[in-house]
Backbone as XML, in Angstrom:
<?xml version="1.0"?>
<chain id="A" units="angstrom">
  <residue number="1" name="UNK">
    <atom name="N" x="0.839" y="-1.174" z="0.000"/>
    <atom name="CA" x="0.000" y="0.000" z="0.000"/>
    <atom name="C" x="0.881" y="1.232" z="0.000"/>
  </residue>
  <residue number="2" name="UNK">
    <atom name="N" x="0.603" y="2.153" z="-0.860"/>
    <atom name="CA" x="1.349" y="3.397" z="-0.937"/>
    <atom name="C" x="0.504" y="4.513" z="-0.361"/>
  </residue>
  <residue number="3" name="UNK">
    <atom name="N" x="1.066" y="5.237" z="0.576"/>
    <atom name="CA" x="0.356" y="6.365" z="1.167"/>
    <atom name="C" x="0.579" y="7.599" z="0.322"/>
  </residue>
  <residue number="4" name="UNK">
    <atom name="N" x="-0.415" y="8.482" z="0.247"/>
    <atom name="CA" x="-0.233" y="9.708" z="-0.523"/>
    <atom name="C" x="0.832" y="10.584" z="0.105"/>
  </residue>
  <residue number="5" name="UNK">
    <atom name="N" x="1.544" y="11.296" z="-0.726"/>
    <atom name="CA" x="2.593" y="12.191" z="-0.255"/>
    <atom name="C" x="1.955" y="13.415" z="0.378"/>
  </residue>
  <residue number="6" name="UNK">
    <atom name="N" x="2.480" y="13.821" z="1.517"/>
    <atom name="CA" x="1.974" y="14.986" z="2.223"/>
    <atom name="C" x="2.955" y="16.121" z="2.049"/>
  </residue>
  <residue number="7" name="UNK">
    <atom name="N" x="2.436" y="17.281" z="1.714"/>
    <atom name="CA" x="3.273" y="18.461" z="1.577"/>
    <atom name="C" x="2.693" y="19.608" z="2.353"/>
  </residue>
  <residue number="8" name="UNK">
    <atom name="N" x="3.524" y="20.555" z="2.692"/>
    <atom name="CA" x="3.047" y="21.729" z="3.401"/>
    <atom name="C" x="2.212" y="22.579" z="2.479"/>
  </residue>
  <residue number="9" name="UNK">
    <atom name="N" x="1.203" y="23.175" z="3.049"/>
    <atom name="CA" x="0.361" y="24.063" z="2.261"/>
    <atom name="C" x="0.981" y="25.447" z="2.229"/>
  </residue>
  <residue number="10" name="UNK">
    <atom name="N" x="0.541" y="26.245" z="1.315"/>
    <atom name="CA" x="0.992" y="27.626" z="1.267"/>
    <atom name="C" x="-0.195" y="28.526" z="1.519"/>
  </residue>
  <residue number="11" name="UNK">
    <atom name="N" x="0.077" y="29.755" z="1.896"/>
    <atom name="CA" x="-0.995" y="30.698" z="2.183"/>
    <atom name="C" x="-1.874" y="30.916" z="0.967"/>
  </residue>
  <residue number="12" name="UNK">
    <atom name="N" x="-1.308" y="30.776" z="-0.228"/>
    <atom name="CA" x="-2.093" y="30.999" z="-1.435"/>
    <atom name="C" x="-3.143" y="29.915" z="-1.651"/>
  </residue>
  <residue number="13" name="UNK">
    <atom name="N" x="-3.000" y="28.771" z="-0.983"/>
    <atom name="CA" x="-3.987" y="27.712" z="-1.104"/>
    <atom name="C" x="-5.191" y="27.961" z="-0.212"/>
  </residue>
  <residue number="14" name="UNK">
    <atom name="N" x="-5.159" y="29.011" z="0.585"/>
    <atom name="CA" x="-6.282" y="29.347" z="1.432"/>
    <atom name="C" x="-6.347" y="28.544" z="2.718"/>
  </residue>
  <residue number="15" name="UNK">
    <atom name="N" x="-5.291" y="27.819" z="3.046"/>
    <atom name="CA" x="-5.273" y="27.030" z="4.265"/>
    <atom name="C" x="-4.449" y="27.752" z="5.316"/>
  </residue>
  <residue number="16" name="UNK">
    <atom name="N" x="-4.796" y="27.562" z="6.596"/>
    <atom name="CA" x="-3.995" y="28.180" z="7.643"/>
    <atom name="C" x="-2.564" y="27.681" z="7.577"/>
  </residue>
  <residue number="17" name="UNK">
    <atom name="N" x="-1.633" y="28.563" z="7.874"/>
    <atom name="CA" x="-0.227" y="28.197" z="7.861"/>
    <atom name="C" x="0.010" y="27.057" z="8.838"/>
  </residue>
  <residue number="18" name="UNK">
    <atom name="N" x="0.816" y="26.085" z="8.447"/>
    <atom name="CA" x="1.123" y="24.966" z="9.306"/>
    <atom name="C" x="0.293" y="23.736" z="9.024"/>
  </residue>
  <residue number="19" name="UNK">
    <atom name="N" x="-0.798" y="23.852" z="8.303"/>
    <atom name="CA" x="-1.598" y="22.690" z="7.933"/>
    <atom name="C" x="-0.882" y="21.937" z="6.821"/>
  </residue>
  <residue number="20" name="UNK">
    <atom name="N" x="-1.212" y="20.681" z="6.652"/>
    <atom name="CA" x="-0.653" y="19.871" z="5.571"/>
    <atom name="C" x="-1.803" y="19.278" z="4.784"/>
  </residue>
  <residue number="21" name="UNK">
    <atom name="N" x="-1.540" y="18.978" z="3.538"/>
    <atom name="CA" x="-2.565" y="18.409" z="2.667"/>
    <atom name="C" x="-2.020" y="17.177" z="1.966"/>
  </residue>
  <residue number="22" name="UNK">
    <atom name="N" x="-2.875" y="16.201" z="1.740"/>
    <atom name="CA" x="-2.565" y="15.034" z="0.917"/>
    <atom name="C" x="-3.700" y="14.860" z="-0.064"/>
  </residue>
  <residue number="23" name="UNK">
    <atom name="N" x="-3.378" y="14.373" z="-1.239"/>
    <atom name="CA" x="-4.414" y="14.097" z="-2.221"/>
    <atom name="C" x="-4.644" y="12.595" z="-2.242"/>
  </residue>
  <residue number="24" name="UNK">
    <atom name="N" x="-5.895" y="12.185" z="-2.132"/>
    <atom name="CA" x="-6.270" y="10.781" z="-2.120"/>
    <atom name="C" x="-7.464" y="10.602" z="-3.035"/>
  </residue>
  <residue number="25" name="UNK">
    <atom name="N" x="-7.291" y="9.853" z="-4.112"/>
    <atom name="CA" x="-8.361" y="9.642" z="-5.094"/>
    <atom name="C" x="-8.969" y="10.963" z="-5.554"/>
  </residue>
  <residue number="26" name="UNK">
    <atom name="N" x="-8.116" y="11.956" z="-5.755"/>
    <atom name="CA" x="-8.574" y="13.244" z="-6.258"/>
    <atom name="C" x="-9.182" y="14.145" z="-5.204"/>
  </residue>
  <residue number="27" name="UNK">
    <atom name="N" x="-9.251" y="13.701" z="-3.959"/>
    <atom name="CA" x="-9.806" y="14.527" z="-2.897"/>
    <atom name="C" x="-8.686" y="14.914" z="-1.941"/>
  </residue>
  <residue number="28" name="UNK">
    <atom name="N" x="-8.791" y="16.091" z="-1.349"/>
    <atom name="CA" x="-7.746" y="16.593" z="-0.475"/>
    <atom name="C" x="-8.057" y="16.280" z="0.980"/>
  </residue>
  <residue number="29" name="UNK">
    <atom name="N" x="-7.103" y="15.639" z="1.643"/>
    <atom name="CA" x="-7.198" y="15.397" z="3.076"/>
    <atom name="C" x="-6.350" y="16.459" z="3.753"/>
  </residue>
  <residue number="30" name="UNK">
    <atom name="N" x="-6.941" y="17.226" z="4.649"/>
    <atom name="CA" x="-6.244" y="18.292" z="5.360"/>
    <atom name="C" x="-5.903" y="17.794" z="6.761"/>
  </residue>
  <residue number="31" name="UNK">
    <atom name="N" x="-4.633" y="17.844" z="7.101"/>
    <atom name="CA" x="-4.184" y="17.459" z="8.432"/>
    <atom name="C" x="-3.874" y="18.737" z="9.188"/>
  </residue>
  <residue number="32" name="UNK">
    <atom name="N" x="-4.626" y="18.987" z="10.229"/>
    <atom name="CA" x="-4.441" y="20.220" z="11.000"/>
    <atom name="C" x="-3.195" y="20.110" z="11.859"/>
  </residue>
  <residue number="33" name="UNK">
    <atom name="N" x="-2.405" y="21.143" z="11.817"/>
    <atom name="CA" x="-1.234" y="21.178" z="12.694"/>
    <atom name="C" x="-1.350" y="22.298" z="13.714"/>
  </residue>
  <residue number="34" name="UNK">
    <atom name="N" x="-2.400" y="23.071" z="13.607"/>
    <atom name="CA" x="-2.618" y="24.116" z="14.592"/>
    <atom name="C" x="-3.346" y="23.505" z="15.788"/>
  </residue>
  <residue number="35" name="UNK">
    <atom name="N" x="-3.418" y="24.248" z="16.847"/>
    <atom name="CA" x="-4.044" y="23.773" z="18.085"/>
    <atom name="C" x="-5.495" y="23.370" z="17.849"/>
  </residue>
  <residue number="36" name="UNK">
    <atom name="N" x="-5.872" y="22.208" z="18.384"/>
    <atom name="CA" x="-7.257" y="21.766" z="18.302"/>
    <atom name="C" x="-8.129" y="22.625" z="19.202"/>
  </residue>
  <residue number="37" name="UNK">
    <atom name="N" x="-9.413" y="22.572" z="18.969"/>
    <atom name="CA" x="-10.374" y="23.300" z="19.785"/>
    <atom name="C" x="-11.231" y="22.305" z="20.550"/>
  </residue>
  <residue number="38" name="UNK">
    <atom name="N" x="-11.884" y="22.774" z="21.598"/>
    <atom name="CA" x="-12.719" y="21.923" z="22.438"/>
    <atom name="C" x="-13.730" y="21.147" z="21.599"/>
  </residue>
  <residue number="39" name="UNK">
    <atom name="N" x="-14.324" y="21.779" z="20.606"/>
    <atom name="CA" x="-15.340" y="21.148" z="19.770"/>
    <atom name="C" x="-14.832" y="19.988" z="18.937"/>
  </residue>
  <residue number="40" name="UNK">
    <atom name="N" x="-13.522" y="19.893" z="18.719"/>
    <atom name="CA" x="-12.969" y="18.775" z="17.951"/>
    <atom name="C" x="-13.139" y="17.445" z="18.688"/>
  </residue>
  <residue number="41" name="UNK">
    <atom name="N" x="-13.354" y="17.508" z="19.980"/>
    <atom name="CA" x="-13.519" y="16.288" z="20.768"/>
    <atom name="C" x="-14.692" y="15.439" z="20.317"/>
  </residue>
  <residue number="42" name="UNK">
    <atom name="N" x="-15.783" y="16.066" z="19.906"/>
    <atom name="CA" x="-16.951" y="15.317" z="19.440"/>
    <atom name="C" x="-16.637" y="14.490" z="18.209"/>
  </residue>
  <residue number="43" name="UNK">
    <atom name="N" x="-15.886" y="15.071" z="17.284"/>
    <atom name="CA" x="-15.500" y="14.344" z="16.071"/>
    <atom name="C" x="-14.543" y="13.205" z="16.413"/>
  </residue>
  <residue number="44" name="UNK">
    <atom name="N" x="-13.629" y="13.448" z="17.346"/>
    <atom name="CA" x="-12.693" y="12.400" z="17.757"/>
    <atom name="C" x="-13.449" y="11.237" z="18.401"/>
  </residue>
  <residue number="45" name="UNK">
    <atom name="N" x="-14.425" y="11.548" z="19.251"/>
    <atom name="CA" x="-15.229" y="10.513" z="19.905"/>
    <atom name="C" x="-15.993" y="9.693" z="18.874"/>
  </residue>
  <residue number="46" name="UNK">
    <atom name="N" x="-16.592" y="10.373" z="17.892"/>
    <atom name="CA" x="-17.354" y="9.690" z="16.844"/>
    <atom name="C" x="-16.445" y="8.724" z="16.076"/>
  </residue>
  <residue number="47" name="UNK">
    <atom name="N" x="-15.252" y="9.190" z="15.721"/>
    <atom name="CA" x="-14.315" y="8.334" z="14.984"/>
    <atom name="C" x="-13.886" y="7.123" z="15.812"/>
  </residue>
  <residue number="48" name="UNK">
    <atom name="N" x="-13.625" y="7.330" z="17.096"/>
    <atom name="CA" x="-13.236" y="6.213" z="17.965"/>
    <atom name="C" x="-14.377" y="5.207" z="18.068"/>
  </residue>
  <residue number="49" name="UNK">
    <atom name="N" x="-15.591" y="5.710" z="18.251"/>
    <atom name="CA" x="-16.769" y="4.842" z="18.373"/>
    <atom name="C" x="-17.008" y="4.055" z="17.086"/>
  </residue>
  <residue number="50" name="UNK">
    <atom name="N" x="-16.892" y="4.736" z="15.939"/>
    <atom name="CA" x="-17.174" y="4.099" z="14.653"/>
    <atom name="C" x="-16.042" y="3.193" z="14.168"/>
  </residue>
  <residue number="51" name="UNK">
    <atom name="N" x="-14.868" y="3.289" z="14.786"/>
    <atom name="CA" x="-13.733" y="2.478" z="14.326"/>
    <atom name="C" x="-13.970" y="0.985" z="14.535"/>
  </residue>
  <residue number="52" name="UNK">
    <atom name="N" x="-14.687" y="0.653" z="15.580"/>
    <atom name="CA" x="-14.924" y="-0.755" z="15.883"/>
    <atom name="C" x="-13.748" y="-1.463" z="16.527"/>
  </residue>
  <residue number="53" name="UNK">
    <atom name="N" x="-12.618" y="-0.772" z="16.671"/>
    <atom name="CA" x="-11.436" y="-1.401" z="17.265"/>
    <atom name="C" x="-10.862" y="-0.614" z="18.439"/>
  </residue>
  <residue number="54" name="UNK">
    <atom name="N" x="-11.106" y="0.672" z="18.489"/>
    <atom name="CA" x="-10.588" y="1.471" z="19.598"/>
    <atom name="C" x="-11.514" y="1.355" z="20.800"/>
  </residue>
  <residue number="55" name="UNK">
    <atom name="N" x="-10.916" y="1.438" z="21.983"/>
    <atom name="CA" x="-11.732" y="1.483" z="23.185"/>
    <atom name="C" x="-12.491" y="2.806" z="23.174"/>
  </residue>
  <residue number="56" name="UNK">
    <atom name="N" x="-13.791" y="2.718" z="23.288"/>
    <atom name="CA" x="-14.611" y="3.930" z="23.270"/>
    <atom name="C" x="-14.680" y="4.492" z="24.681"/>
  </residue>
  <residue number="57" name="UNK">
    <atom name="N" x="-14.093" y="5.646" z="24.855"/>
    <atom name="CA" x="-14.150" y="6.337" z="26.129"/>
    <atom name="C" x="-15.333" y="7.287" z="26.114"/>
  </residue>
  <residue number="58" name="UNK">
    <atom name="N" x="-15.656" y="7.846" z="27.261"/>
    <atom name="CA" x="-16.757" y="8.803" z="27.342"/>
    <atom name="C" x="-16.462" y="9.991" z="26.432"/>
  </residue>
  <residue number="59" name="UNK">
    <atom name="N" x="-17.507" y="10.572" z="25.856"/>
    <atom name="CA" x="-17.321" y="11.686" z="24.927"/>
    <atom name="C" x="-16.541" y="12.831" z="25.562"/>
  </residue>
  <residue number="60" name="UNK">
    <atom name="N" x="-16.806" y="13.119" z="26.843"/>
    <atom name="CA" x="-16.104" y="14.238" z="27.473"/>
    <atom name="C" x="-14.604" y="14.006" z="27.528"/>
  </residue>
  <residue number="61" name="UNK">
    <atom name="N" x="-14.157" y="12.736" z="27.503"/>
    <atom name="CA" x="-12.720" y="12.440" z="27.488"/>
    <atom name="C" x="-12.065" y="13.051" z="26.255"/>
  </residue>
  <residue number="62" name="UNK">
    <atom name="N" x="-12.719" y="12.926" z="25.111"/>
    <atom name="CA" x="-12.176" y="13.462" z="23.864"/>
    <atom name="C" x="-12.234" y="14.989" z="23.848"/>
  </residue>
  <residue number="63" name="UNK">
    <atom name="N" x="-13.272" y="15.561" z="24.467"/>
    <atom name="CA" x="-13.333" y="17.021" z="24.584"/>
    <atom name="C" x="-12.194" y="17.519" z="25.479"/>
  </residue>
  <residue number="64" name="UNK">
    <atom name="N" x="-11.944" y="16.811" z="26.582"/>
    <atom name="CA" x="-10.824" y="17.189" z="27.448"/>
    <atom name="C" x="-9.506" y="17.072" z="26.700"/>
  </residue>
  <residue number="65" name="UNK">
    <atom name="N" x="-9.352" y="15.997" z="25.933"/>
    <atom name="CA" x="-8.118" y="15.789" z="25.180"/>
    <atom name="C" x="-7.887" y="16.925" z="24.200"/>
  </residue>
  <residue number="66" name="UNK">
    <atom name="N" x="-8.927" y="17.298" z="23.450"/>
    <atom name="CA" x="-8.745" y="18.360" z="22.458"/>
    <atom name="C" x="-8.506" y="19.708" z="23.135"/>
  </residue>
  <residue number="67" name="UNK">
    <atom name="N" x="-9.048" y="19.896" z="24.321"/>
    <atom name="CA" x="-8.867" y="21.168" z="25.025"/>
    <atom name="C" x="-7.498" y="21.243" z="25.714"/>
  </residue>
  <residue number="68" name="UNK">
    <atom name="N" x="-7.156" y="20.234" z="26.489"/>
    <atom name="CA" x="-5.926" y="20.279" z="27.278"/>
    <atom name="C" x="-4.682" y="19.811" z="26.520"/>
  </residue>
  <residue number="69" name="UNK">
    <atom name="N" x="-4.860" y="18.969" z="25.509"/>
    <atom name="CA" x="-3.721" y="18.435" z="24.764"/>
    <atom name="C" x="-3.837" y="18.740" z="23.278"/>
  </residue>
  <residue number="70" name="UNK">
    <atom name="N" x="-4.454" y="19.866" z="22.960"/>
    <atom name="CA" x="-4.675" y="20.255" z="21.572"/>
    <atom name="C" x="-3.407" y="20.570" z="20.800"/>
  </residue>
  <residue number="71" name="UNK">
    <atom name="N" x="-2.311" y="20.844" z="21.491"/>
    <atom name="CA" x="-1.047" y="21.140" z="20.811"/>
    <atom name="C" x="-0.285" y="19.872" z="20.437"/>
  </residue>
  <residue number="72" name="UNK">
    <atom name="N" x="-0.643" y="18.744" z="21.033"/>
    <atom name="CA" x="0.060" y="17.493" z="20.750"/>
    <atom name="C" x="-0.854" y="16.463" z="20.090"/>
  </residue>
  <residue number="73" name="UNK">
    <atom name="N" x="-2.017" y="16.900" z="19.657"/>
    <atom name="CA" x="-2.980" y="16.042" z="18.962"/>
    <atom name="C" x="-3.358" y="16.714" z="17.651"/>
  </residue>
  <residue number="74" name="UNK">
    <atom name="N" x="-3.905" y="15.940" z="16.715"/>
    <atom name="CA" x="-4.296" y="16.522" z="15.434"/>
    <atom name="C" x="-5.485" y="15.770" z="14.857"/>
  </residue>
  <residue number="75" name="UNK">
    <atom name="N" x="-6.178" y="16.417" z="13.926"/>
    <atom name="CA" x="-7.333" y="15.835" z="13.242"/>
    <atom name="C" x="-7.102" y="15.956" z="11.744"/>
  </residue>
  <residue number="76" name="UNK">
    <atom name="N" x="-7.495" y="14.924" z="10.997"/>
    <atom name="CA" x="-7.439" y="14.956" z="9.532"/>
    <atom name="C" x="-8.852" y="15.148" z="9.006"/>
  </residue>
  <residue number="77" name="UNK">
    <atom name="N" x="-9.032" y="16.096" z="8.091"/>
    <atom name="CA" x="-10.339" y="16.412" z="7.507"/>
    <atom name="C" x="-10.359" y="16.059" z="6.028"/>
  </residue>
  <residue number="78" name="UNK">
    <atom name="N" x="-11.487" y="15.565" z="5.563"/>
    <atom name="CA" x="-11.736" y="15.326" z="4.144"/>
    <atom name="C" x="-13.076" y="15.971" z="3.825"/>
  </residue>
  <residue number="79" name="UNK">
    <atom name="N" x="-13.051" y="16.962" z="2.943"/>
    <atom name="CA" x="-14.266" y="17.701" z="2.580"/>
    <atom name="C" x="-14.978" y="18.274" z="3.801"/>
  </residue>
  <residue number="80" name="UNK">
    <atom name="N" x="-14.193" y="18.776" z="4.761"/>
    <atom name="CA" x="-14.755" y="19.417" z="5.940"/>
    <atom name="C" x="-15.238" y="18.467" z="7.023"/>
  </residue>
  <residue number="81" name="UNK">
    <atom name="N" x="-15.023" y="17.181" z="6.867"/>
    <atom name="CA" x="-15.455" y="16.189" z="7.859"/>
    <atom name="C" x="-14.229" y="15.467" z="8.409"/>
  </residue>
  <residue number="82" name="UNK">
    <atom name="N" x="-14.185" y="15.305" z="9.731"/>
    <atom name="CA" x="-13.062" y="14.607" z="10.358"/>
    <atom name="C" x="-13.052" y="13.148" z="9.925"/>
  </residue>
  <residue number="83" name="UNK">
    <atom name="N" x="-11.896" y="12.684" z="9.440"/>
    <atom name="CA" x="-11.758" y="11.293" z="8.994"/>
    <atom name="C" x="-10.640" y="10.558" z="9.735"/>
  </residue>
  <residue number="84" name="UNK">
    <atom name="N" x="-9.960" y="11.234" z="10.630"/>
    <atom name="CA" x="-8.899" y="10.603" z="11.391"/>
    <atom name="C" x="-8.386" y="11.535" z="12.468"/>
  </residue>
  <residue number="85" name="UNK">
    <atom name="N" x="-7.718" y="10.962" z="13.455"/>
    <atom name="CA" x="-7.090" y="11.784" z="14.486"/>
    <atom name="C" x="-5.938" y="11.032" z="15.124"/>
  </residue>
  <residue number="86" name="UNK">
    <atom name="N" x="-5.036" y="11.799" z="15.722"/>
    <atom name="CA" x="-3.985" y="11.276" z="16.584"/>
    <atom name="C" x="-4.103" y="12.052" z="17.883"/>
  </residue>
  <residue number="87" name="UNK">
    <atom name="N" x="-4.264" y="11.338" z="18.986"/>
    <atom name="CA" x="-4.367" y="11.971" z="20.301"/>
    <atom name="C" x="-3.127" y="11.604" z="21.102"/>
  </residue>
  <residue number="88" name="UNK">
    <atom name="N" x="-2.409" y="12.608" z="21.545"/>
    <atom name="CA" x="-1.196" y="12.367" z="22.308"/>
    <atom name="C" x="-0.928" y="13.494" z="23.281"/>
  </residue>
  <residue number="89" name="UNK">
    <atom name="N" x="-0.012" y="13.254" z="24.208"/>
    <atom name="CA" x="0.365" y="14.293" z="25.168"/>
    <atom name="C" x="1.795" y="14.071" z="25.629"/>
  </residue>
  <residue number="90" name="UNK">
    <atom name="N" x="2.375" y="15.128" z="26.185"/>
    <atom name="CA" x="3.714" y="15.051" z="26.764"/>
    <atom name="C" x="3.563" y="14.731" z="28.250"/>
  </residue>
  <residue number="91" name="UNK">
    <atom name="N" x="4.137" y="13.620" z="28.711"/>
    <atom name="CA" x="4.066" y="13.321" z="30.138"/>
    <atom name="C" x="4.759" y="14.427" z="30.938"/>
  </residue>
  <residue number="92" name="UNK">
    <atom name="N" x="4.188" y="14.829" z="32.072"/>
    <atom name="CA" x="4.762" y="15.936" z="32.848"/>
    <atom name="C" x="6.211" y="15.703" z="33.263"/>
  </residue>
  <residue number="93" name="UNK">
    <atom name="N" x="6.586" y="14.484" z="33.488"/>
    <atom name="CA" x="7.940" y="14.165" z="33.940"/>
    <atom name="C" x="8.903" y="13.883" z="32.791"/>
  </residue>
  <residue number="94" name="UNK">
    <atom name="N" x="8.395" y="13.889" z="31.529"/>
    <atom name="CA" x="9.237" y="13.630" z="30.354"/>
    <atom name="C" x="8.805" y="14.541" z="29.212"/>
  </residue>
  <residue number="95" name="UNK">
    <atom name="N" x="9.047" y="15.817" z="29.334"/>
    <atom name="CA" x="8.614" y="16.786" z="28.332"/>
    <atom name="C" x="9.287" y="16.598" z="26.979"/>
  </residue>
  <residue number="96" name="UNK">
    <atom name="N" x="10.328" y="15.786" z="26.922"/>
    <atom name="CA" x="10.996" y="15.511" z="25.649"/>
    <atom name="C" x="10.378" y="14.303" z="24.939"/>
  </residue>
  <residue number="97" name="UNK">
    <atom name="N" x="9.296" y="13.752" z="25.501"/>
    <atom name="CA" x="8.633" y="12.571" z="24.941"/>
    <atom name="C" x="7.195" y="12.894" z="24.565"/>
  </residue>
  <residue number="98" name="UNK">
    <atom name="N" x="6.619" y="12.055" z="23.721"/>
    <atom name="CA" x="5.208" y="12.175" z="23.355"/>
    <atom name="C" x="4.560" y="10.812" z="23.535"/>
  </residue>
  <residue number="99" name="UNK">
    <atom name="N" x="3.530" y="10.755" z="24.366"/>
    <atom name="CA" x="2.753" y="9.536" z="24.543"/>
    <atom name="C" x="1.562" y="9.613" z="23.597"/>
  </residue>
  <residue number="100" name="UNK">
    <atom name="N" x="1.479" y="8.683" z="22.644"/>
    <atom name="CA" x="0.350" y="8.651" z="21.710"/>
    <atom name="C" x="-0.701" y="7.728" z="22.314"/>
  </residue>
  <residue number="101" name="UNK">
    <atom name="N" x="-1.866" y="8.284" z="22.590"/>
    <atom name="CA" x="-2.934" y="7.565" z="23.275"/>
    <atom name="C" x="-3.801" y="6.784" z="22.298"/>
  </residue>
  <residue number="102" name="UNK">
    <atom name="N" x="-4.290" y="7.435" z="21.242"/>
    <atom name="CA" x="-5.123" y="6.760" z="20.252"/>
    <atom name="C" x="-4.859" y="7.327" z="18.864"/>
  </residue>
  <residue number="103" name="UNK">
    <atom name="N" x="-5.025" y="6.463" z="17.861"/>
    <atom name="CA" x="-4.954" y="6.862" z="16.455"/>
    <atom name="C" x="-6.167" y="6.260" z="15.763"/>
  </residue>
  <residue number="104" name="UNK">
    <atom name="N" x="-6.899" y="7.077" z="15.044"/>
    <atom name="CA" x="-8.063" y="6.593" z="14.288"/>
    <atom name="C" x="-7.964" y="7.087" z="12.854"/>
  </residue>
  <residue number="105" name="UNK">
    <atom name="N" x="-8.229" y="6.192" z="11.915"/>
    <atom name="CA" x="-8.286" y="6.564" z="10.492"/>
    <atom name="C" x="-9.463" y="5.871" z="9.840"/>
  </residue>
</chain>
């Protein structure tokens, strides 16, 4: 399986600086690299629930994750709808590390 190549977007593409885009079957997947917002938690919860393989935590867990760990987590969008996420955080005692909690695609 070959994954689509991801490149940085430019301001002329109308995307916020720091976001990345991949083209998949002619459609653009946008990977947010800016801080997540509290509202992103609902989409993360939906993806975890619909995955059928991830442990489904309470919805508020994902809202807390997007609010408190929004700088170390990201969401991938396709046509304005969340299609994947990576949830992670830096342990307080190891700020040079990243603990990845869940990945959904």
